[in-house]
């Protein structure tokens, strides 16, 4: 198949590179000239493990190329994927569709006959028909086919998620579109991954309902963690105990500082807004959004409490500032709430992060930066694990304790246990369990 991929951001780039690795010919269209120049030079502008090698291999193999010229990319194309951004629109919480609709108009101007136009961007229900209408207005009478194909990639493990997904979802109404998408995804579906075919609205809803459900699952366990801290109990064992019920499942039940990133916060807000507009209020999703917002500031309070209720003049080391490991993405990261709250309470914050220090510097003004966990912990009154990077999973706790001024260790990802903290002479404050003071 010959595929044009409009937008070489996170989703477009991962999808385009992986499709080319399946043997399809892929041309990615990127308007940002800096990004385009980097990509043409074989450089990946984002941090995603394994993507650079795959990109290099397929560019060298002649399956993958990058251009700023959409019309050129559409010559003889079987399918054109729209993978541009849909940020939250200011003011009303709706997804901003201006980039999607602009792409639709540009595609309409240059599309070959019977092109399958596939929406991969996360878009609210109804967008598929809106895009079709936009194309029809721009090119009355032209023959094209619409499809919706939401993505379920997680940053940091996107290549594995793309090549071995739980399912592929396509929403469409034309036999030709179904045949083309089946051909594009054959390398995956031939390994028994289900390809679910629905109407466009259902496919659009599956994406938002999936992200909202996962965000709700995380928020549920975070609230249970609060309860465990008050009444006694261990949230990890509670999560394990309920997750063993196959109707619940164990994944996405790790209590933490609240979900962040480019998807859950934005998609829950958009889904809730769609529900309100349609007169079908999604009250669980509304509660999830509120609870998660509150959790981020509650984590700052938890750190202050662990530091004796007053952090004025105290030096607090923050290990990890991204919303999760294996990414340099800072969007809606809990650190963006927690660090300023600690600073406002008078703390001096010193941070370190394996990937995002450069990106985060301007977003966390007033924080100082160190090269690694031991340097960050040097003279610190307290150390906080905020992101569970592998680099922070096997710390030499005795060495860390020796360079600290205080003995407070706050583990917002529950990666250590009370015994090892005790052995190092550290006071341990996990999430959803009683603290253990050495
Ligand atoms: C999420 C979904 O998992 C993907 O399926 C989806 O395709 C993607 O959004 C998207 O819509 O593009 P992502 O945002 O990359 O992927 O990251 P997740 O691994 O889902 O983590 C999101 C947040 O939830 C992180 O802040 C993470 O720390 C938090 N989380 C996750 C928890 O606090 N506990 C958990 O058990 C799991």
Short mmCIF file of C-alpha atoms and ligand atoms in Angstrom, two decimals:
data_model
loop_
_atom_site.label_atom_id
_atom_site.label_comp_id
_atom_site.label_asym_id
_atom_site.label_seq_id
_atom_site.Cartn_x
_atom_site.Cartn_y
_atom_site.Cartn_z
CA UNK A 1 0.00 0.00 0.00
CA UNK A 2 1.09 3.56 -0.54
CA UNK A 3 0.33 5.74 2.47
CA UNK A 4 0.50 9.47 3.08
CA UNK A 5 0.72 10.42 6.77
CA UNK A 6 -0.24 14.01 7.48
CA UNK A 7 1.55 15.24 10.61
CA UNK A 8 4.82 13.79 11.86
CA UNK A 9 4.11 14.48 15.54
CA UNK A 10 4.11 11.67 18.08
CA UNK A 11 1.27 9.57 16.65
CA UNK A 12 1.98 10.30 12.97
CA UNK A 13 5.66 9.56 13.24
CA UNK A 14 5.31 6.32 15.20
CA UNK A 15 2.49 5.11 12.91
CA UNK A 16 4.30 6.15 9.71
CA UNK A 17 7.57 4.52 10.73
CA UNK A 18 5.83 1.30 11.81
CA UNK A 19 3.71 1.12 8.62
CA UNK A 20 6.90 1.50 6.57
CA UNK A 21 8.44 -1.30 8.61
CA UNK A 22 5.48 -3.49 7.56
CA UNK A 23 6.66 -2.95 3.98
CA UNK A 24 4.21 -0.21 2.96
CA UNK A 25 5.55 2.88 1.21
CA UNK A 26 5.01 5.82 3.53
CA UNK A 27 5.46 9.53 2.92
CA UNK A 28 5.09 11.65 6.07
CA UNK A 29 4.02 15.24 5.53
CA UNK A 30 5.30 17.78 8.06
CA UNK A 31 4.79 21.54 7.88
CA UNK A 32 7.24 22.55 10.60
CA UNK A 33 10.43 23.18 8.65
CA UNK A 34 12.81 22.57 11.54
CA UNK A 35 11.18 19.25 12.31
CA UNK A 36 11.13 18.32 8.63
CA UNK A 37 14.83 19.10 8.19
CA UNK A 38 15.70 16.91 11.19
CA UNK A 39 13.56 14.02 9.96
CA UNK A 40 15.03 14.18 6.46
CA UNK A 41 18.40 13.99 8.10
CA UNK A 42 17.32 10.80 9.87
CA UNK A 43 16.93 12.43 13.30
CA UNK A 44 13.89 11.80 15.52
CA UNK A 45 12.67 15.04 17.14
CA UNK A 46 11.01 13.24 20.10
CA UNK A 47 12.32 10.67 22.57
CA UNK A 48 10.71 7.29 21.97
CA UNK A 49 12.79 4.16 22.56
CA UNK A 50 13.65 2.28 19.34
CA UNK A 51 12.10 4.81 16.97
CA UNK A 52 15.40 6.19 15.68
CA UNK A 53 16.72 2.78 14.56
CA UNK A 54 13.44 1.88 12.88
CA UNK A 55 13.32 5.22 11.10
CA UNK A 56 16.90 4.92 9.88
CA UNK A 57 16.37 1.36 8.66
CA UNK A 58 13.25 2.18 6.65
CA UNK A 59 14.58 5.43 5.21
CA UNK A 60 17.62 3.49 4.04
CA UNK A 61 15.34 0.79 2.64
CA UNK A 62 13.48 3.40 0.59
CA UNK A 63 10.05 2.75 2.21
CA UNK A 64 9.93 5.92 4.25
CA UNK A 65 10.36 9.57 3.30
CA UNK A 66 9.45 13.02 4.57
CA UNK A 67 8.12 16.03 2.70
CA UNK A 68 6.46 19.38 3.25
CA UNK A 69 4.44 18.92 0.05
CA UNK A 70 1.11 17.18 0.68
CA UNK A 71 0.17 17.06 -3.01
CA UNK A 72 3.38 15.17 -3.82
CA UNK A 73 2.73 12.70 -1.01
CA UNK A 74 -0.77 12.01 -2.35
CA UNK A 75 0.33 10.98 -5.84
CA UNK A 76 -0.92 7.37 -6.28
CA UNK A 77 -1.68 7.06 -2.55
CA UNK A 78 -4.14 4.36 -1.43
CA UNK A 79 -4.74 5.96 1.95
CA UNK A 80 -4.05 9.25 3.66
CA UNK A 81 -3.95 9.30 7.46
CA UNK A 82 -4.65 12.53 9.31
CA UNK A 83 -2.52 12.52 12.46
CA UNK A 84 -2.36 16.20 13.39
CA UNK A 85 -2.88 17.61 16.89
CA UNK A 86 -6.28 18.15 18.55
CA UNK A 87 -5.42 20.27 21.59
CA UNK A 88 -8.08 21.35 24.11
CA UNK A 89 -9.72 24.51 22.80
CA UNK A 90 -9.39 27.42 25.18
CA UNK A 91 -12.56 28.25 27.07
CA UNK A 92 -14.92 25.36 26.37
CA UNK A 93 -12.92 22.14 26.79
CA UNK A 94 -13.74 20.89 23.29
CA UNK A 95 -11.01 19.37 21.13
CA UNK A 96 -9.73 21.99 18.68
CA UNK A 97 -10.38 20.56 15.20
CA UNK A 98 -8.87 23.40 13.20
CA UNK A 99 -5.73 21.43 12.21
CA UNK A 100 -7.82 18.40 11.25
CA UNK A 101 -10.19 20.43 9.06
CA UNK A 102 -7.35 22.40 7.49
CA UNK A 103 -5.67 19.09 6.57
CA UNK A 104 -8.98 17.84 5.14
CA UNK A 105 -9.22 20.85 2.82
CA UNK A 106 -5.63 20.43 1.66
CA UNK A 107 -6.17 16.71 1.05
CA UNK A 108 -9.32 17.49 -0.95
CA UNK A 109 -7.36 19.77 -3.27
CA UNK A 110 -4.84 17.09 -4.23
CA UNK A 111 -6.41 13.67 -3.63
CA UNK A 112 -6.33 10.93 -6.24
CA UNK A 113 -9.55 9.07 -7.07
CA UNK A 114 -10.84 6.62 -4.43
CA UNK A 115 -8.41 7.76 -1.76
CA UNK A 116 -9.23 6.44 1.72
CA UNK A 117 -9.02 9.35 4.16
CA UNK A 118 -8.32 7.93 7.63
CA UNK A 119 -8.62 10.00 10.80
CA UNK A 120 -6.02 8.85 13.31
CA UNK A 121 -6.01 11.99 15.45
CA UNK A 122 -8.11 11.71 18.61
CA UNK A 123 -11.31 13.47 17.63
CA UNK A 124 -14.77 13.79 19.19
CA UNK A 125 -17.71 11.82 17.92
CA UNK A 126 -19.09 13.32 14.73
CA UNK A 127 -15.74 14.47 13.34
CA UNK A 128 -15.57 11.77 10.68
CA UNK A 129 -18.76 13.12 9.08
CA UNK A 130 -17.59 16.71 9.52
CA UNK A 131 -14.34 15.93 7.67
CA UNK A 132 -16.26 14.15 4.89
CA UNK A 133 -18.50 17.20 4.52
CA UNK A 134 -15.47 19.53 4.42
CA UNK A 135 -13.88 17.45 1.65
CA UNK A 136 -17.16 17.32 -0.30
CA UNK A 137 -17.54 21.09 -0.12
CA UNK A 138 -13.98 21.59 -1.31
CA UNK A 139 -14.18 18.99 -4.13
CA UNK A 140 -17.86 18.41 -5.02
CA UNK A 141 -18.34 15.10 -6.81
CA UNK A 142 -14.89 13.67 -6.04
CA UNK A 143 -14.73 9.96 -5.16
CA UNK A 144 -13.16 9.29 -1.76
CA UNK A 145 -13.81 7.05 1.27
CA UNK A 146 -13.73 7.97 4.95
CA UNK A 147 -12.47 5.92 7.90
CA UNK A 148 -11.70 6.47 11.57
CA UNK A 149 -8.81 4.54 13.06
CA UNK A 150 -8.05 5.60 16.64
CA UNK A 151 -4.65 4.85 18.14
CA UNK A 152 -3.96 3.26 21.52
CA UNK A 153 -0.21 3.89 21.78
CA UNK A 154 1.45 4.58 25.12
CA UNK A 155 4.42 6.89 25.08
CA UNK A 156 7.64 5.04 25.90
CA UNK A 157 6.37 1.70 24.56
CA UNK A 158 4.71 2.99 21.42
CA UNK A 159 6.45 0.68 18.96
CA UNK A 160 5.45 -2.44 20.89
CA UNK A 161 1.91 -1.07 21.27
CA UNK A 162 1.73 -0.40 17.53
CA UNK A 163 3.10 -3.71 16.36
CA UNK A 164 1.41 -5.91 18.99
CA UNK A 165 -1.82 -4.12 19.91
CA UNK A 166 -4.74 -5.66 21.81
CA UNK A 167 -6.98 -4.63 18.92
CA UNK A 168 -7.21 -2.48 15.81
CA UNK A 169 -10.39 -0.39 15.55
CA UNK A 170 -11.69 0.97 12.25
CA UNK A 171 -14.91 2.91 11.78
CA UNK A 172 -16.14 3.10 8.20
CA UNK A 173 -19.03 2.62 5.85
CA UNK A 174 -17.41 1.63 2.56
CA UNK A 175 -16.23 -1.77 1.37
CA UNK A 176 -13.28 -0.19 -0.39
CA UNK A 177 -12.12 1.56 2.81
CA UNK A 178 -12.43 -1.71 4.72
CA UNK A 179 -10.40 -3.61 2.10
CA UNK A 180 -7.63 -0.98 2.13
CA UNK A 181 -7.43 -0.88 5.93
CA UNK A 182 -7.43 -4.66 6.16
CA UNK A 183 -4.52 -4.72 3.72
CA UNK A 184 -2.63 -2.04 5.65
CA UNK A 185 -3.05 -3.87 8.97
CA UNK A 186 -2.59 -7.40 7.61
CA UNK A 187 0.91 -7.79 9.16
CA UNK A 188 -0.72 -7.33 12.60
CA UNK A 189 -4.06 -9.04 12.12
CA UNK A 190 -2.44 -12.10 10.57
CA UNK A 191 -1.00 -12.68 14.08
CA UNK A 192 -4.52 -12.98 15.51
CA UNK A 193 -4.98 -9.41 16.66
CA UNK A 194 -8.69 -8.64 16.24
CA UNK A 195 -9.68 -5.94 13.79
CA UNK A 196 -12.93 -4.44 14.98
CA UNK A 197 -15.02 -2.84 12.25
CA UNK A 198 -17.75 -0.42 13.30
CA UNK A 199 -19.49 2.69 12.09
CA UNK A 200 -17.42 5.91 12.40
CA UNK A 201 -19.24 7.25 15.49
CA UNK A 202 -18.66 4.03 17.42
CA UNK A 203 -14.94 4.02 16.57
CA UNK A 204 -14.65 7.63 17.71
CA UNK A 205 -16.41 6.80 20.99
CA UNK A 206 -14.23 3.71 21.62
CA UNK A 207 -11.13 5.92 21.74
CA UNK A 208 -12.51 8.43 24.25
CA UNK A 209 -14.27 5.77 26.31
CA UNK A 210 -11.02 3.75 26.55
CA UNK A 211 -8.92 6.66 27.75
CA UNK A 212 -11.65 7.87 30.11
CA UNK A 213 -12.08 4.39 31.59
CA UNK A 214 -8.32 3.99 32.16
CA UNK A 215 -8.13 7.47 33.73
CA UNK A 216 -11.07 6.51 35.96
CA UNK A 217 -9.39 3.24 36.96
CA UNK A 218 -6.23 5.09 38.02
CA UNK A 219 -8.28 7.70 39.88
CA UNK A 220 -10.25 5.00 41.66
CA UNK A 221 -7.11 3.36 43.03
CA UNK A 222 -5.67 6.77 43.97
CA UNK A 223 -8.75 7.43 46.10
CA UNK A 224 -8.47 3.95 47.63
CA UNK A 225 -4.83 4.84 48.39
CA UNK A 226 -6.01 7.87 50.36
CA UNK A 227 -8.32 5.63 52.34
CA UNK A 228 -5.52 3.11 53.04
CA UNK A 229 -3.37 5.91 54.41
CA UNK A 230 -6.16 6.93 56.80
CA UNK A 231 -7.48 3.60 58.01
CA UNK A 232 -4.51 1.27 57.52
CA UNK A 233 -4.13 -1.12 54.61
CA UNK A 234 -1.76 -1.49 51.73
CA UNK A 235 -3.02 -0.16 48.41
CA UNK A 236 -0.73 -2.42 46.37
CA UNK A 237 -2.20 -5.51 47.99
CA UNK A 238 -5.72 -4.12 47.60
CA UNK A 239 -5.00 -3.51 43.88
CA UNK A 240 -3.59 -7.02 43.52
CA UNK A 241 -6.53 -8.49 45.40
CA UNK A 242 -9.17 -6.79 43.29
CA UNK A 243 -7.18 -7.13 40.07
CA UNK A 244 -7.04 -10.91 40.38
CA UNK A 245 -10.73 -10.81 39.57
CA UNK A 246 -10.50 -11.11 35.80
CA UNK A 247 -13.50 -8.83 35.44
CA UNK A 248 -11.38 -6.04 36.97
CA UNK A 249 -7.83 -6.90 35.86
CA UNK A 250 -4.58 -5.79 37.50
CA UNK A 251 -3.28 -3.32 34.94
CA UNK A 252 -3.57 0.43 35.47
CA UNK A 253 -4.14 0.05 39.19
CA UNK A 254 -0.84 1.59 40.31
CA UNK A 255 -1.52 4.41 42.77
CA UNK A 256 0.59 7.49 42.12
CA UNK A 257 0.64 11.28 41.98
CA UNK A 258 -2.24 11.50 39.50
CA UNK A 259 -2.31 10.87 35.76
CA UNK A 260 -0.77 13.38 33.35
CA UNK A 261 0.43 13.43 29.76
CA UNK A 262 -0.92 14.56 26.45
CA UNK A 263 -3.92 12.20 26.39
CA UNK A 264 -5.83 11.39 29.58
CA UNK A 265 -6.21 14.99 30.83
CA UNK A 266 -7.23 16.32 27.39
CA UNK A 267 -9.43 13.38 26.39
CA UNK A 268 -11.36 13.16 29.66
CA UNK A 269 -12.17 16.88 29.42
CA UNK A 270 -13.31 16.52 25.81
CA UNK A 271 -15.39 13.41 26.57
CA UNK A 272 -17.09 15.11 29.50
CA UNK A 273 -17.84 18.11 27.32
CA UNK A 274 -19.34 15.90 24.60
CA UNK A 275 -21.53 14.23 27.22
CA UNK A 276 -22.79 17.55 28.53
CA UNK A 277 -23.51 18.86 25.02
CA UNK A 278 -25.42 15.70 24.13
CA UNK A 279 -27.46 15.76 27.34
CA UNK A 280 -25.82 12.52 28.53
CA UNK A 281 -23.61 13.76 31.37
CA UNK A 282 -20.63 11.48 32.00
CA UNK A 283 -20.65 12.03 35.75
CA UNK A 284 -17.96 9.42 36.50
CA UNK A 285 -15.61 11.09 34.04
CA UNK A 286 -16.45 14.52 35.47
CA UNK A 287 -15.60 13.23 38.96
CA UNK A 288 -12.39 11.67 37.64
CA UNK A 289 -11.19 14.99 36.23
CA UNK A 290 -11.89 16.81 39.50
CA UNK A 291 -10.33 14.11 41.67
CA UNK A 292 -7.17 13.96 39.56
CA UNK A 293 -6.72 17.74 39.65
CA UNK A 294 -7.09 17.73 43.42
CA UNK A 295 -4.68 14.82 43.76
CA UNK A 296 -1.79 16.73 42.23
CA UNK A 297 -2.00 19.49 44.84
CA UNK A 298 -2.71 16.93 47.58
CA UNK A 299 0.66 15.34 46.72
CA UNK A 300 2.41 18.64 47.46
CA UNK A 301 0.61 18.68 50.84
CA UNK A 302 1.71 15.10 51.47
CA UNK A 303 5.35 16.05 50.86
CA UNK A 304 5.04 19.05 53.18
CA UNK A 305 3.49 16.86 55.87
CA UNK A 306 6.30 14.30 55.50
CA UNK A 307 8.76 17.16 55.98
CA UNK A 308 7.21 17.96 59.38
CA UNK A 309 4.53 20.36 58.16
CA UNK A 310 6.87 23.16 57.16
CA UNK A 311 9.23 23.25 54.18
CA UNK A 312 10.44 26.83 54.50
CA UNK A 313 14.16 26.87 53.70
CA UNK A 314 14.19 23.11 53.17
CA UNK A 315 15.94 21.55 50.22
CA UNK A 316 13.77 18.98 48.43
CA UNK A 317 15.18 16.73 45.71
CA UNK A 318 12.66 15.74 43.04
CA UNK A 319 13.62 12.64 41.07
CA UNK A 320 11.80 12.64 37.72
CA UNK A 321 9.60 15.42 36.36
CA UNK A 322 7.97 13.82 33.29
CA UNK A 323 4.41 12.44 33.55
CA UNK A 324 5.82 8.91 33.18
CA UNK A 325 9.17 7.27 32.39
CA UNK A 326 10.74 6.77 28.93
CA UNK A 327 9.46 10.04 27.55
CA UNK A 328 10.59 13.66 27.54
CA UNK A 329 6.94 14.78 27.43
CA UNK A 330 6.08 17.33 30.12
CA UNK A 331 2.45 17.91 29.13
CA UNK A 332 0.20 18.00 32.22
CA UNK A 333 2.93 16.32 34.29
CA UNK A 334 2.09 16.28 38.04
CA UNK A 335 5.49 17.96 38.61
CA UNK A 336 4.07 21.14 37.05
CA UNK A 337 1.64 21.41 40.00
CA UNK A 338 3.73 19.85 42.76
CA UNK A 339 7.01 21.74 42.27
CA UNK A 340 5.46 25.27 42.22
CA UNK A 341 3.32 24.37 45.28
CA UNK A 342 6.44 23.32 47.20
CA UNK A 343 8.24 26.48 46.12
CA UNK A 344 5.25 28.61 47.18
CA UNK A 345 5.47 26.96 50.60
CA UNK A 346 9.10 28.10 50.83
CA UNK A 347 11.02 24.99 49.71
CA UNK A 348 14.10 25.05 47.57
CA UNK A 349 13.61 22.44 44.84
CA UNK A 350 16.44 20.64 43.10
CA UNK A 351 15.30 18.36 40.29
CA UNK A 352 16.77 15.74 38.02
CA UNK A 353 15.33 13.82 35.09
CA UNK A 354 17.05 11.45 32.64
CA UNK A 355 15.43 13.03 29.56
CA UNK A 356 13.41 16.15 30.26
CA UNK A 357 15.79 18.47 32.14
CA UNK A 358 16.25 20.60 29.05
CA UNK A 359 12.55 20.73 28.18
CA UNK A 360 11.43 21.28 31.79
CA UNK A 361 13.87 24.04 32.77
CA UNK A 362 11.60 26.87 31.57
CA UNK A 363 8.45 25.15 32.82
CA UNK A 364 9.72 24.89 36.39
CA UNK A 365 11.27 28.30 37.05
CA UNK A 366 13.27 28.60 40.24
CA UNK A 367 14.15 24.90 40.43
CA UNK A 368 17.82 24.04 40.21
CA UNK A 369 18.93 21.04 38.16
CA UNK A 370 21.38 18.30 38.91
CA UNK A 371 22.91 15.55 36.82
CA UNK A 372 21.62 12.57 38.73
CA UNK A 373 19.85 11.34 41.85
CA UNK A 374 22.88 11.43 44.17
CA UNK A 375 23.83 14.95 43.16
CA UNK A 376 20.18 16.03 43.61
CA UNK A 377 20.03 14.37 47.05
CA UNK A 378 23.22 16.03 48.20
CA UNK A 379 22.38 18.12 51.32
CA UNK A 380 18.65 17.54 50.71
CA UNK A 381 16.22 17.44 53.62
CA UNK A 382 13.92 15.19 51.62
CA UNK A 383 14.00 13.12 48.44
CA UNK A 384 10.84 12.58 46.37
CA UNK A 385 10.41 9.97 43.64
CA UNK A 386 7.94 11.54 41.27
CA UNK A 387 8.54 9.51 38.07
CA UNK A 388 9.50 5.85 38.15
CA UNK A 389 12.43 6.00 35.72
CA UNK A 390 14.52 2.78 35.75
CA UNK A 391 17.47 4.91 36.85
CA UNK A 392 15.68 5.51 40.17
CA UNK A 393 14.57 1.93 40.78
CA UNK A 394 17.86 0.56 42.01
CA UNK A 395 19.29 3.42 44.05
CA UNK A 396 22.00 2.64 46.58
CA UNK A 397 19.94 3.87 49.53
CA UNK A 398 22.85 3.89 51.98
CA UNK A 399 24.86 6.07 49.63
CA UNK A 400 21.85 8.32 49.06
CA UNK A 401 21.19 8.65 52.80
CA UNK A 402 24.85 9.49 53.38
CA UNK A 403 24.75 12.49 51.07
CA UNK A 404 21.39 13.81 52.39
CA UNK A 405 21.00 16.30 55.22
CA UNK A 406 17.65 14.88 56.36
CA UNK A 407 16.13 11.40 56.42
CA UNK A 408 12.82 11.86 54.60
CA UNK A 409 12.14 9.73 51.51
CA UNK A 410 8.79 10.16 49.75
CA UNK A 411 8.03 7.53 47.13
CA UNK A 412 5.04 8.63 45.06
CA UNK A 413 5.40 5.55 42.81
CA UNK A 414 5.80 2.85 45.46
CA UNK A 415 8.99 1.41 44.01
CA UNK A 416 10.77 0.75 47.33
CA UNK A 417 9.72 -0.94 50.55
CA UNK A 418 9.83 -0.06 54.21
CA UNK A 419 12.51 -2.63 55.16
CA UNK A 420 15.12 -1.39 52.71
CA UNK A 421 14.44 2.21 53.70
CA UNK A 422 14.74 1.28 57.37
CA UNK A 423 18.06 -0.46 56.73
CA UNK A 424 19.37 2.78 55.18
CA UNK A 425 18.10 4.83 58.11
CA UNK A 426 15.50 6.65 56.01
CA UNK A 427 11.93 7.57 56.93
CA UNK A 428 9.72 6.14 54.21
CA UNK A 429 6.54 7.78 52.92
CA UNK A 430 4.94 5.61 50.21
CA UNK A 431 1.52 6.11 48.60
CA UNK A 432 -1.49 4.27 49.99
CA UNK A 433 0.36 2.72 52.93
CA UNK A 434 1.25 3.93 56.38
CA UNK A 435 4.64 5.71 56.53
CA UNK A 436 7.45 3.87 58.29
CA UNK A 437 9.74 6.00 60.38
CA UNK A 438 13.20 4.57 61.01
C1 LIG B 1 -2.49 6.73 27.10
C2 LIG B 1 -3.14 5.36 26.88
O1 LIG B 1 -2.60 4.41 27.80
C3 LIG B 1 -2.93 4.87 25.46
O2 LIG B 1 -3.64 3.65 25.24
C4 LIG B 1 -3.47 5.94 24.48
O3 LIG B 1 -3.25 5.58 23.14
C5 LIG B 1 -2.77 7.24 24.75
O4 LIG B 1 -3.00 7.64 26.11
C6 LIG B 1 -3.32 8.26 23.77
O5 LIG B 1 -4.52 8.57 23.82
O6 LIG B 1 -2.58 8.69 22.87
P1 LIG B 1 0.02 7.59 27.63
O7 LIG B 1 -0.63 8.92 27.91
O8 LIG B 1 1.21 7.52 26.76
O9 LIG B 1 -1.08 6.58 26.96
O10 LIG B 1 0.47 6.98 29.00
P2 LIG B 1 -0.06 5.92 30.07
O11 LIG B 1 0.95 4.85 30.19
O12 LIG B 1 -1.43 5.50 29.80
O13 LIG B 1 -0.01 6.79 31.40
C7 LIG B 1 -0.82 7.96 31.56
C8 LIG B 1 -0.70 8.50 32.97
O14 LIG B 1 -1.32 7.64 33.90
C9 LIG B 1 0.75 8.67 33.46
O15 LIG B 1 0.85 9.90 34.15
C10 LIG B 1 0.97 7.48 34.37
O16 LIG B 1 1.93 7.72 35.36
C11 LIG B 1 -0.41 7.33 34.97
N1 LIG B 1 -0.68 5.96 35.46
C12 LIG B 1 -0.79 4.93 34.58
C13 LIG B 1 -0.83 5.74 36.82
O17 LIG B 1 -0.74 6.69 37.65
N2 LIG B 1 -1.11 4.47 37.27
C14 LIG B 1 -1.23 3.43 36.41
O18 LIG B 1 -1.50 2.30 36.88
C15 LIG B 1 -1.07 3.66 35.04
#
